[in-house]
Short mmCIF file of N, CA and C in Angstrom, two decimals:
data_model
loop_
_atom_site.label_atom_id
_atom_site.label_comp_id
_atom_site.label_asym_id
_atom_site.label_seq_id
_atom_site.Cartn_x
_atom_site.Cartn_y
_atom_site.Cartn_z
N ALA I 1 -40.32 -15.88 7.48
CA ALA I 1 -39.77 -14.74 7.91
C ALA I 1 -38.92 -15.37 9.20
N GLY I 2 -39.17 -16.77 10.15
CA GLY I 2 -38.72 -17.21 11.12
C GLY I 2 -37.70 -17.92 10.54
N LEU I 3 -37.73 -18.72 9.59
CA LEU I 3 -36.97 -19.66 8.98
C LEU I 3 -35.34 -18.92 8.45
N ILE I 4 -35.60 -17.40 7.69
CA ILE I 4 -35.10 -16.70 7.52
C ILE I 4 -33.70 -16.24 8.17
N ALA I 5 -34.75 -15.22 9.68
CA ALA I 5 -33.84 -14.97 10.34
C ALA I 5 -33.04 -15.96 11.40
N ALA I 6 -33.61 -16.99 10.99
CA ALA I 6 -32.34 -17.88 12.21
C ALA I 6 -31.73 -18.63 10.98
N THR I 7 -31.85 -18.83 10.10
CA THR I 7 -30.84 -19.06 9.22
C THR I 7 -29.44 -17.51 8.52
N PHE I 8 -30.27 -16.64 8.69
CA PHE I 8 -29.77 -15.84 8.80
C PHE I 8 -28.50 -15.27 10.50
N ILE I 9 -28.99 -15.67 10.72
CA ILE I 9 -28.68 -15.76 12.20
C ILE I 9 -27.27 -16.49 12.77
N ILE I 10 -27.61 -17.93 12.31
CA ILE I 10 -26.42 -18.66 12.16
C ILE I 10 -25.35 -18.63 11.01
N SER I 11 -25.61 -17.99 10.01
CA SER I 11 -24.55 -18.22 8.68
C SER I 11 -24.23 -16.46 9.19
N MET I 12 -24.14 -15.98 10.09
CA MET I 12 -23.38 -14.42 10.24
C MET I 12 -22.14 -15.23 10.40
N PRO I 13 -22.23 -15.83 12.28
CA PRO I 13 -20.75 -16.06 12.58
C PRO I 13 -19.92 -16.80 11.12
N THR I 14 -20.45 -17.19 10.47
CA THR I 14 -19.60 -18.28 9.52
C THR I 14 -18.77 -17.69 8.13
N ALA I 15 -20.31 -16.37 7.44
CA ALA I 15 -20.26 -15.52 6.99
C ALA I 15 -18.90 -14.43 7.72
N PHE I 16 -18.62 -13.94 9.08
CA PHE I 16 -17.29 -13.51 9.16
C PHE I 16 -16.45 -13.93 9.52
N TYR I 17 -16.51 -15.02 9.62
CA TYR I 17 -15.41 -16.06 10.18
C TYR I 17 -14.95 -16.02 8.66
N ALA I 18 -15.75 -16.40 7.55
CA ALA I 18 -15.11 -16.38 6.14
C ALA I 18 -14.57 -15.05 5.29
N LEU I 19 -15.11 -14.24 6.17
CA LEU I 19 -14.77 -13.32 6.03
C LEU I 19 -13.18 -12.49 6.40
N ASN I 20 -12.88 -13.19 7.66
CA ASN I 20 -11.85 -13.06 8.60
C ASN I 20 -10.71 -13.78 7.84
N GLN I 21 -11.04 -15.22 7.65
CA GLN I 21 -10.39 -15.71 6.88
C GLN I 21 -9.51 -15.27 5.48
N SER I 22 -10.56 -14.53 4.85
CA SER I 22 -10.16 -13.96 3.56
C SER I 22 -9.73 -12.93 3.20
N ARG I 23 -9.45 -12.70 4.68
CA ARG I 23 -8.72 -11.53 5.29
C ARG I 23 -7.07 -12.03 5.30
N LYS I 24 -7.18 -12.63 5.70
CA LYS I 24 -5.87 -13.72 6.24
C LYS I 24 -5.57 -13.79 4.87
N VAL I 25 -5.83 -14.46 4.71
CA VAL I 25 -5.36 -15.35 3.11
C VAL I 25 -4.33 -14.28 1.50
N ALA I 26 -5.74 -12.24 2.04
CA ALA I 26 -4.93 -11.66 1.19
C ALA I 26 -3.71 -10.96 2.14
N LYS I 27 -4.49 -10.94 3.43
CA LYS I 27 -2.61 -10.81 3.94
C LYS I 27 -1.34 -11.27 3.77
N ALA I 28 -1.88 -12.76 3.58
CA ALA I 28 -1.22 -13.87 3.68
C ALA I 28 -0.06 -13.59 2.31
N LEU I 29 -0.53 -13.92 1.14
CA LEU I 29 -0.84 -13.55 -0.36
C LEU I 29 -0.04 -12.56 -0.74
N ALA I 30 -0.78 -11.51 0.18
CA ALA I 30 0.34 -9.68 -0.18
C ALA I 30 1.80 -9.93 0.77
N GLU I 31 1.81 -10.89 1.76
CA GLU I 31 3.12 -10.92 2.18
C GLU I 31 3.67 -11.97 1.46
N THR I 32 3.68 -12.58 0.94
CA THR I 32 4.46 -13.81 0.08
C THR I 32 4.92 -12.82 -1.25
N SER I 33 3.82 -12.24 -1.69
CA SER I 33 4.09 -11.51 -2.74
C SER I 33 5.07 -10.74 -2.70
N ASP I 34 5.19 -10.13 -1.19
CA ASP I 34 6.02 -8.77 -0.75
C ASP I 34 7.23 -9.70 -0.54
N ALA I 35 7.40 -10.86 0.09
CA ALA I 35 8.38 -11.90 0.35
C ALA I 35 9.43 -11.88 -1.12
N LEU I 36 8.71 -12.15 -2.23
CA LEU I 36 9.00 -12.18 -3.57
C LEU I 36 9.65 -11.93 -4.10
N LYS I 37 9.15 -10.73 -3.86
CA LYS I 37 9.72 -9.40 -4.11
C LYS I 37 11.63 -9.14 -4.26
N ALA I 38 11.32 -9.39 -2.31
CA ALA I 38 12.54 -9.02 -1.74
C ALA I 38 13.44 -10.32 -1.88
N GLU I 39 13.19 -11.12 -2.72
CA GLU I 39 14.02 -11.94 -2.72
C GLU I 39 14.94 -12.16 -4.30
N GLU I 40 13.60 -11.54 -4.77
CA GLU I 40 14.26 -10.42 -6.46
C GLU I 40 14.84 -9.82 -6.36
N ALA I 41 14.88 -9.25 -5.03
CA ALA I 41 15.95 -8.00 -5.48
C ALA I 41 17.02 -8.13 -4.59
N LYS I 42 17.51 -9.10 -4.19
CA LYS I 42 18.46 -9.63 -3.30
C LYS I 42 18.76 -10.54 -4.02
N ARG I 43 18.53 -11.23 -5.32
CA ARG I 43 19.28 -11.95 -6.33
C ARG I 43 19.74 -11.32 -7.07
N LYS I 44 18.95 -9.93 -7.80
CA LYS I 44 19.89 -9.21 -8.81
C LYS I 44 20.80 -8.59 -7.67
N ILE I 45 20.82 -7.90 -6.71
CA ILE I 45 22.07 -7.14 -6.20
C ILE I 45 23.03 -8.60 -6.18
N ALA I 46 22.62 -9.90 -5.48
CA ALA I 46 23.71 -10.68 -5.82
C ALA I 46 24.25 -11.41 -6.80
N GLU I 47 23.34 -11.23 -7.73
CA GLU I 47 23.93 -11.14 -9.76
C GLU I 47 25.27 -9.90 -9.83
N ARG I 48 24.84 -8.79 -9.52
CA ARG I 48 25.94 -7.68 -9.74
C ARG I 48 26.30 -7.54 -8.66
N SER I 49 26.92 -8.17 -7.74
CA SER I 49 27.70 -8.38 -7.44
C SER I 49 28.87 -9.48 -6.84
N SER I 50 28.45 -9.90 -7.95
CA SER I 50 28.79 -11.51 -8.60
C SER I 50 29.36 -11.40 -10.21
N ALA I 51 28.93 -9.96 -10.33
CA ALA I 51 29.07 -9.82 -11.79
C ALA I 51 30.40 -8.74 -11.58
N GLU I 52 30.06 -7.67 -10.27
CA GLU I 52 30.95 -6.40 -9.96
C GLU I 52 32.59 -7.86 -9.44
N ALA I 53 31.82 -8.85 -8.69
CA ALA I 53 33.38 -10.10 -8.20
C ALA I 53 34.41 -9.89 -9.55
N LEU I 54 33.83 -10.87 -10.28
CA LEU I 54 34.59 -11.17 -12.00
C LEU I 54 34.82 -10.03 -11.78
N ALA I 55 34.39 -9.35 -12.21
CA ALA I 55 35.38 -8.13 -13.05
C ALA I 55 36.67 -8.06 -12.23
N ILE I 56 35.94 -7.34 -10.30
CA ILE I 56 37.84 -7.51 -9.95
C ILE I 56 38.62 -7.81 -9.76
N LYS I 57 38.07 -9.28 -10.09
CA LYS I 57 38.80 -10.63 -10.03
C LYS I 57 39.64 -10.46 -11.44
N LYS I 58 38.98 -10.00 -13.01
CA LYS I 58 39.95 -9.83 -14.02
C LYS I 58 40.77 -8.46 -14.10
N THR I 59 40.32 -7.88 -13.30
CA THR I 59 41.53 -6.82 -13.44
C THR I 59 42.25 -6.98 -12.30
N ALA I 60 42.50 -8.07 -11.33
CA ALA I 60 43.31 -8.29 -10.45
C ALA I 60 43.94 -9.06 -11.07
N GLU I 61 44.10 -10.38 -12.14
CA GLU I 61 44.72 -11.24 -12.70
C GLU I 61 45.18 -10.54 -13.59
N ASP I 62 44.75 -9.58 -14.62
CA ASP I 62 45.22 -8.33 -14.79
C ASP I 62 46.52 -7.74 -14.93
N ALA I 63 46.13 -7.48 -13.20
CA ALA I 63 47.20 -6.42 -12.82
C ALA I 63 47.99 -7.37 -12.36
N LEU I 64 48.29 -9.25 -12.58
CA LEU I 64 49.14 -9.87 -11.70
C LEU I 64 50.24 -10.43 -12.63
N ARG I 65 49.30 -10.53 -14.21
CA ARG I 65 50.04 -10.41 -15.06
C ARG I 65 51.14 -9.62 -15.53
N GLU I 66 50.53 -8.31 -15.57
CA GLU I 66 51.45 -6.74 -16.13
C GLU I 66 52.23 -6.75 -14.65
N ALA I 67 52.39 -7.74 -13.52
CA ALA I 67 53.66 -6.81 -12.44
C ALA I 67 53.67 -8.76 -13.03
N GLU I 68 54.08 -9.28 -12.88
CA GLU I 68 54.78 -10.49 -13.89
C GLU I 68 55.76 -10.16 -14.72
N SER I 69 55.07 -10.03 -16.08
CA SER I 69 55.69 -9.29 -16.80
C SER I 69 56.91 -8.63 -16.38
N ALA I 70 56.12 -7.25 -15.63
CA ALA I 70 57.27 -6.11 -15.32
C ALA I 70 58.26 -6.72 -14.73
N ARG I 71 58.22 -7.31 -13.48
CA ARG I 71 59.11 -8.13 -12.42
C ARG I 71 60.03 -9.41 -14.13
N ARG I 72 59.40 -9.69 -15.05
CA ARG I 72 60.61 -11.09 -15.86
C ARG I 72 61.35 -9.54 -16.62
N ARG I 73 60.68 -8.13 -16.83
CA ARG I 73 61.39 -7.88 -17.17
C ARG I 73 62.61 -6.84 -16.85
N ALA I 74 62.34 -6.53 -15.83
CA ALA I 74 63.01 -5.71 -14.22
C ALA I 74 64.48 -6.96 -14.58
N GLU I 75 64.19 -8.38 -13.95
CA GLU I 75 65.17 -9.14 -13.87
C GLU I 75 66.30 -9.28 -14.95
N ALA I 76 66.00 -9.29 -16.59
CA ALA I 76 66.23 -9.42 -17.94
C ALA I 76 67.19 -8.19 -17.72
N SER I 77 66.16 -6.63 -17.50
CA SER I 77 66.82 -5.25 -17.61
C SER I 77 68.35 -5.44 -16.45
N ALA I 78 67.95 -6.30 -15.14
CA ALA I 78 69.02 -6.58 -13.58
C ALA I 78 70.33 -7.31 -14.48
N HIS I 79 69.85 -8.19 -15.29
CA HIS I 79 71.03 -9.07 -15.63
C HIS I 79 71.94 -8.31 -16.71
N LEU I 80 70.99 -8.09 -17.56
CA LEU I 80 72.10 -7.32 -18.60
C LEU I 80 72.77 -6.23 -18.29
N ALA I 81 72.63 -4.99 -16.84
CA ALA I 81 73.49 -4.07 -16.32
C ALA I 81 74.30 -5.04 -15.10
N ARG I 82 74.25 -6.45 -15.43
CA ARG I 82 75.48 -7.08 -14.35
C ARG I 82 76.18 -7.51 -15.26
N GLU I 83 76.37 -7.68 -16.38
CA GLU I 83 76.65 -8.24 -17.45
C GLU I 83 77.09 -6.86 -18.33
N ASN I 84 77.10 -6.18 -17.85
CA ASN I 84 77.43 -4.87 -18.55
C ASN I 84 78.81 -4.26 -18.04
N ALA I 85 78.32 -3.93 -16.24
CA ALA I 85 79.36 -3.82 -15.61
C ALA I 85 80.37 -5.13 -15.05
N THR I 86 80.55 -6.45 -15.31
CA THR I 86 81.23 -7.09 -15.42
C THR I 86 82.61 -7.11 -16.48
N ARG I 87 81.22 -6.84 -18.04
CA ARG I 87 82.05 -5.86 -19.28
C ARG I 87 83.07 -4.84 -18.57
N ALA I 88 82.03 -4.11 -18.27
CA ALA I 88 83.12 -2.75 -17.85
C ALA I 88 84.21 -2.86 -17.56
N GLY I 89 83.72 -3.68 -15.91
CA GLY I 89 84.76 -3.45 -15.28
C GLY I 89 85.95 -4.81 -15.99
N ARG I 90 85.78 -5.72 -16.95
CA ARG I 90 87.03 -6.33 -17.35
C ARG I 90 87.72 -5.27 -18.45
N GLN I 91 87.22 -4.66 -19.18
CA GLN I 91 87.51 -3.70 -19.62
C GLN I 91 88.23 -3.06 -19.06
N ARG I 92 88.26 -1.89 -17.90
CA ARG I 92 88.72 -0.96 -16.86
C ARG I 92 90.22 -2.03 -16.80
N ASP I 93 90.26 -3.27 -16.46
CA ASP I 93 91.04 -4.08 -15.69
C ASP I 93 92.31 -3.78 -16.82
N ILE I 94 91.65 -4.25 -18.12
CA ILE I 94 93.05 -4.99 -19.47
C ILE I 94 93.15 -2.92 -19.51
N ALA I 95 92.36 -1.97 -19.55
CA ALA I 95 93.27 -0.99 -20.09
C ALA I 95 94.13 -0.42 -19.34
N GLN I 96 94.00 -0.93 -17.34
CA GLN I 96 94.77 -0.25 -16.36
C GLN I 96 96.02 -1.03 -16.88
N SER I 97 96.10 -2.54 -17.02
CA SER I 97 96.82 -3.50 -16.82
C SER I 97 97.89 -2.93 -17.87
N ARG I 98 97.12 -2.84 -19.53
CA ARG I 98 97.95 -1.57 -20.11
C ARG I 98 98.69 -0.57 -20.21
N GLU I 99 98.41 -0.09 -19.28
CA GLU I 99 98.78 1.79 -19.54
C GLU I 99 99.75 1.04 -17.73
N LEU I 100 99.54 0.09 -17.14
CA LEU I 100 101.18 0.03 -16.39
C LEU I 100 101.76 -0.66 -17.09
N ALA I 101 101.17 -1.52 -17.86
CA ALA I 101 102.67 -1.87 -18.79
C ALA I 101 103.43 -1.27 -19.72
N VAL I 102 102.46 -0.35 -19.76
CA VAL I 102 103.88 1.23 -21.22
C VAL I 102 104.37 1.57 -20.00
N SER I 103 103.81 2.21 -18.71
CA SER I 103 104.71 2.58 -17.92
C SER I 103 105.66 2.05 -18.02
N SER I 104 105.79 0.89 -17.47
CA SER I 104 106.85 -0.50 -16.89
C SER I 104 108.64 -0.21 -18.08
N ILE I 105 107.67 -0.50 -19.05
CA ILE I 105 108.50 -0.44 -20.10
C ILE I 105 109.21 0.97 -20.50
N SER I 106 108.73 1.78 -20.17
CA SER I 106 109.16 3.16 -20.60
C SER I 106 109.84 3.73 -19.68
N LEU I 107 109.65 3.05 -17.83
CA LEU I 107 110.70 3.26 -16.82
C LEU I 107 112.21 2.46 -17.02
N LEU I 108 111.66 1.22 -17.73
CA LEU I 108 112.84 0.27 -17.11
C LEU I 108 114.52 0.84 -17.41
N PRO I 109 114.70 1.68 -18.35
CA PRO I 109 115.95 1.96 -18.36
C PRO I 109 116.87 3.02 -17.04
N ASN I 110 115.55 3.63 -16.87
CA ASN I 110 116.12 4.77 -15.69
C ASN I 110 115.58 4.54 -14.27
N ASP I 111 114.51 3.41 -14.44
CA ASP I 111 114.46 2.55 -12.06
C ASP I 111 113.82 0.66 -12.80
N PRO I 112 114.79 0.30 -13.21
CA PRO I 112 114.65 -1.32 -13.41
C PRO I 112 113.59 -1.81 -12.51
N SER I 113 113.48 -1.71 -11.53
CA SER I 113 113.41 -1.51 -9.73
C SER I 113 111.66 -1.43 -10.17
N LEU I 114 111.97 -0.61 -10.36
CA LEU I 114 110.41 0.54 -10.18
C LEU I 114 109.26 0.09 -11.18
N SER I 115 109.77 -0.45 -12.59
CA SER I 115 109.52 -1.44 -13.66
C SER I 115 108.96 -2.40 -13.34
N LEU I 116 109.83 -3.19 -12.56
CA LEU I 116 109.29 -4.32 -12.45
C LEU I 116 108.43 -4.37 -12.03
N ILE I 117 107.72 -3.64 -10.36
CA ILE I 117 107.24 -3.48 -9.59
C ILE I 117 105.40 -2.92 -10.56
N LEU I 118 105.65 -2.34 -11.34
CA LEU I 118 105.04 -1.86 -12.47
C LEU I 118 104.19 -2.62 -13.16
N ALA I 119 104.74 -3.58 -14.10
CA ALA I 119 104.82 -4.70 -14.49
C ALA I 119 104.19 -6.29 -13.87
N THR I 120 104.78 -6.62 -12.76
CA THR I 120 103.90 -6.95 -11.90
C THR I 120 102.52 -6.85 -11.62
N LYS I 121 102.00 -5.60 -11.39
CA LYS I 121 101.04 -4.93 -11.06
C LYS I 121 100.30 -5.34 -12.56
N ALA I 122 100.88 -4.83 -13.53
CA ALA I 122 100.59 -4.87 -14.31
C ALA I 122 99.92 -6.78 -14.78
N ALA I 123 100.27 -7.49 -14.07
CA ALA I 123 100.26 -8.34 -14.96
C ALA I 123 99.18 -9.03 -13.63
N LEU I 124 98.62 -8.65 -12.19
CA LEU I 124 98.12 -8.95 -12.01
C LEU I 124 96.99 -8.64 -12.15
N ILE I 125 96.83 -7.37 -12.76
CA ILE I 125 95.28 -6.69 -13.17
C ILE I 125 94.61 -7.36 -14.12
N ALA I 126 95.61 -8.02 -14.63
CA ALA I 126 94.79 -8.44 -15.66
C ALA I 126 95.76 -8.81 -17.24
N ARG I 127 95.09 -11.00 -17.61
CA ARG I 127 96.73 -10.80 -18.08
C ARG I 127 96.26 -10.64 -19.51
N THR I 128 97.39 -9.09 -20.40
CA THR I 128 97.49 -9.28 -21.02
C THR I 128 98.73 -8.64 -22.18
N THR I 129 98.90 -8.64 -23.28
CA THR I 129 99.75 -9.08 -23.76
C THR I 129 101.32 -8.46 -24.16
N GLN I 130 100.24 -6.73 -23.55
CA GLN I 130 101.77 -5.94 -22.95
C GLN I 130 101.58 -6.31 -21.52
N ALA I 131 100.85 -6.69 -20.21
CA ALA I 131 102.01 -7.16 -19.41
C ALA I 131 102.49 -8.60 -19.42
N GLU I 132 102.67 -8.80 -20.75
CA GLU I 132 103.66 -10.18 -20.34
C GLU I 132 104.43 -10.19 -20.97
N ASP I 133 104.52 -9.30 -22.01
CA ASP I 133 105.83 -8.37 -22.81
C ASP I 133 106.85 -7.76 -22.09
N ALA I 134 106.05 -7.27 -20.78
CA ALA I 134 106.69 -5.50 -20.15
C ALA I 134 107.50 -6.77 -19.00
N LEU I 135 106.71 -7.89 -18.53
CA LEU I 135 107.57 -8.33 -17.29
C LEU I 135 108.39 -9.13 -18.26
N ARG I 136 108.41 -9.62 -19.52
CA ARG I 136 109.83 -10.46 -20.43
C ARG I 136 110.46 -9.95 -20.12
N GLN I 137 110.59 -8.23 -20.52
CA GLN I 137 111.49 -7.10 -20.71
C GLN I 137 112.53 -7.01 -19.21
N CYS I 138 111.14 -6.67 -18.32
CA CYS I 138 111.78 -6.55 -17.16
C CYS I 138 113.28 -7.65 -16.68
N LEU I 139 112.27 -9.30 -16.69
CA LEU I 139 113.39 -9.77 -16.17
C LEU I 139 114.17 -10.27 -17.53
N LEU I 140 114.32 -9.93 -18.51
CA LEU I 140 115.34 -9.55 -19.18
C LEU I 140 116.41 -9.49 -18.71
N GLU I 141 116.46 -7.58 -17.91
CA GLU I 141 116.92 -7.08 -17.42
C GLU I 141 118.05 -7.60 -15.68
N SER I 142 117.23 -8.95 -15.59
CA SER I 142 116.87 -9.12 -14.54
C SER I 142 118.41 -10.67 -14.15
N PRO I 143 118.72 -11.66 -13.22
CA PRO I 143 119.41 -12.36 -13.21
C PRO I 143 118.80 -13.92 -13.93
N MET I 144 117.67 -13.58 -14.17
CA MET I 144 116.51 -14.28 -14.57
C MET I 144 116.44 -14.35 -15.86
N ARG I 145 117.33 -14.17 -16.72
CA ARG I 145 117.31 -13.76 -18.44
C ARG I 145 117.07 -14.49 -19.04
N ASP I 146 118.27 -15.30 -18.84
CA ASP I 146 118.40 -16.86 -19.50
C ASP I 146 116.59 -17.93 -19.85
N ARG I 147 116.64 -17.49 -18.46
CA ARG I 147 114.86 -18.04 -18.64
C ARG I 147 113.44 -17.73 -19.29
N ALA I 148 113.81 -16.31 -18.92
CA ALA I 148 112.60 -15.57 -18.88
C ALA I 148 111.81 -15.27 -20.28
N MET I 149 112.33 -15.94 -21.27
CA MET I 149 111.82 -16.15 -22.78
C MET I 149 110.90 -17.42 -22.77
N SER I 150 111.33 -18.27 -21.82
CA SER I 150 111.42 -19.63 -22.31
C SER I 150 109.49 -19.90 -21.02
N MET I 151 108.77 -19.14 -19.81
CA MET I 151 108.14 -18.90 -19.10
C MET I 151 106.90 -18.59 -19.58
N ARG I 152 106.48 -19.80 -18.74
CA ARG I 152 104.70 -19.62 -18.53
C ARG I 152 104.35 -18.15 -18.19
N PHE I 153 102.89 -17.25 -18.14
CA PHE I 153 102.79 -15.68 -18.10
C PHE I 153 102.83 -16.54 -16.42
N ASP I 154 102.43 -17.39 -15.28
CA ASP I 154 102.18 -17.71 -14.08
C ASP I 154 103.58 -17.51 -13.68
N GLU I 155 104.63 -18.24 -14.23
CA GLU I 155 105.78 -18.22 -13.79
C GLU I 155 106.64 -16.83 -13.73
N LEU I 156 105.85 -15.64 -14.75
CA LEU I 156 106.98 -15.00 -14.82
C LEU I 156 105.99 -13.93 -13.83
N VAL I 157 104.99 -13.87 -13.77
CA VAL I 157 104.03 -13.21 -12.24
C VAL I 157 105.24 -13.53 -11.45
N GLU I 158 105.13 -14.76 -11.10
CA GLU I 158 105.91 -15.76 -9.38
C GLU I 158 106.93 -14.72 -9.54
N SER I 159 107.42 -15.01 -10.68
CA SER I 159 109.44 -14.53 -10.33
C SER I 159 109.16 -13.23 -10.24
N ALA I 160 108.49 -12.62 -11.53
CA ALA I 160 108.47 -11.20 -10.94
C ALA I 160 108.29 -10.49 -9.42
N ARG I 161 107.54 -10.99 -8.88
CA ARG I 161 107.17 -11.11 -7.78
C ARG I 161 108.12 -11.31 -7.02
N ARG I 162 108.73 -12.70 -6.41
CA ARG I 162 109.79 -12.38 -5.45
C ARG I 162 111.23 -11.67 -6.32
N LEU I 163 111.06 -11.00 -7.27
CA LEU I 163 112.21 -10.11 -7.42
C LEU I 163 112.23 -8.92 -7.14
N SER I 164 110.70 -8.20 -7.61
CA SER I 164 110.73 -6.85 -6.80
C SER I 164 111.30 -6.63 -5.42
N PRO I 165 111.20 -5.55 -5.28
CA PRO I 165 112.50 -5.46 -4.32
C PRO I 165 111.40 -4.47 -3.30
N ARG I 166 111.06 -4.31 -3.60
CA ARG I 166 109.34 -3.40 -2.42
C ARG I 166 108.17 -3.18 -2.98
N GLU I 167 107.13 -2.32 -2.28
CA GLU I 167 106.00 -2.52 -2.58
C GLU I 167 106.09 -0.69 -3.61
N LEU I 168 104.83 -0.50 -4.17
CA LEU I 168 104.89 0.68 -4.34
C LEU I 168 104.84 1.71 -3.54
N THR I 169 105.17 3.54 -3.63
CA THR I 169 104.97 4.28 -2.82
C THR I 169 103.59 4.99 -3.13
N PRO I 170 103.37 5.66 -1.79
CA PRO I 170 102.02 6.19 -2.32
C PRO I 170 102.27 7.50 -3.17
N GLU I 171 103.13 7.79 -3.40
CA GLU I 171 102.79 8.39 -4.44
C GLU I 171 103.10 7.71 -6.32
N GLU I 172 103.81 7.36 -6.06
CA GLU I 172 104.02 6.08 -6.66
C GLU I 172 102.30 5.05 -6.91
N ARG I 173 101.74 4.80 -6.07
CA ARG I 173 100.31 4.37 -6.33
C ARG I 173 99.78 5.23 -7.15
N GLU I 174 99.29 6.94 -6.70
CA GLU I 174 98.92 7.57 -7.22
C GLU I 174 98.70 8.03 -7.98
N ARG I 175 100.10 8.02 -8.76
CA ARG I 175 100.65 8.43 -10.72
C ARG I 175 100.22 7.42 -10.99
N TYR I 176 100.73 5.71 -10.85
CA TYR I 176 100.32 5.04 -11.91
C TYR I 176 99.56 3.87 -11.94
N LEU I 177 99.16 3.95 -10.67
CA LEU I 177 97.08 3.31 -10.59
C LEU I 177 96.28 4.12 -10.00
N HIS I 178 96.69 5.23 -10.58
CA HIS I 178 95.20 6.36 -10.16
C HIS I 178 94.50 6.03 -8.71
N GLU I 179 95.37 5.59 -7.63
CA GLU I 179 94.70 5.18 -6.20
C GLU I 179 95.16 6.66 -5.31
N PRO I 180 93.94 7.60 -4.98
CA PRO I 180 94.45 8.14 -3.82
C PRO I 180 95.40 7.92 -3.09
N ARG I 181 95.91 8.76 -2.31
CA ARG I 181 96.53 8.92 -1.26
C ARG I 181 96.35 8.44 0.39
N GLY I 182 96.14 6.81 0.91
CA GLY I 182 96.09 5.73 1.97
C GLY I 182 94.82 4.76 1.06
N LYS I 183 94.57 4.86 0.00
CA LYS I 183 93.78 3.63 -0.50
C LYS I 183 94.79 2.37 -0.88
N ARG I 184 94.92 1.05 0.09
CA ARG I 184 95.21 0.50 -0.26
C ARG I 184 94.97 -0.76 -1.31
N GLU I 185 95.46 -1.09 -2.12
CA GLU I 185 95.57 -2.25 -3.12
C GLU I 185 94.50 -3.45 -2.80
N LYS I 186 93.33 -4.64 -3.06
CA LYS I 186 92.75 -5.24 -2.58
C LYS I 186 93.95 -6.29 -2.62
N PRO I 187 93.87 -7.72 -1.96
CA PRO I 187 94.57 -8.58 -1.85
C PRO I 187 93.75 -9.52 -2.87
N LYS I 188 94.99 -10.04 -3.70
CA LYS I 188 93.98 -11.01 -5.18
C LYS I 188 94.68 -12.91 -4.14
#
């Protein structure tokens, strides 16, 4: 019995030590398990964040492609608008040139001076057959009548400019060029 008691007394600290160590191991295992769970949760959050980032990136790329497509369409529309504006400006100039040429021819018998001015303005606005015909008719009534039929268009315009006795009055400008009083013609 003494030997058993001595063995029991000697093994008690060892048992306490073993119990303490098993508690530490259990605690370490629990902490490791908690850390693994936390790491797994972080990995899942990172995967979700990565998937969300990829979705946002795809959305941004789609928006960028759409914006680029819209920019190309806008540039094409702007180019077309500029072409249409240029074409409309040319058509307006041709119409005004023709109108001035008709006015020039109709005024020739009554006011050759004004007729020559209008024919010159018509030719300067746009080179039309009507403006050229009006210039020739006006020059046929001038001292240059012998050369008028053989002149090139630019020679006709220059001769008409030299022979024009004056500029249009504000009333004539308003009437024939449809410009309000005070507005000056741009130099060409």
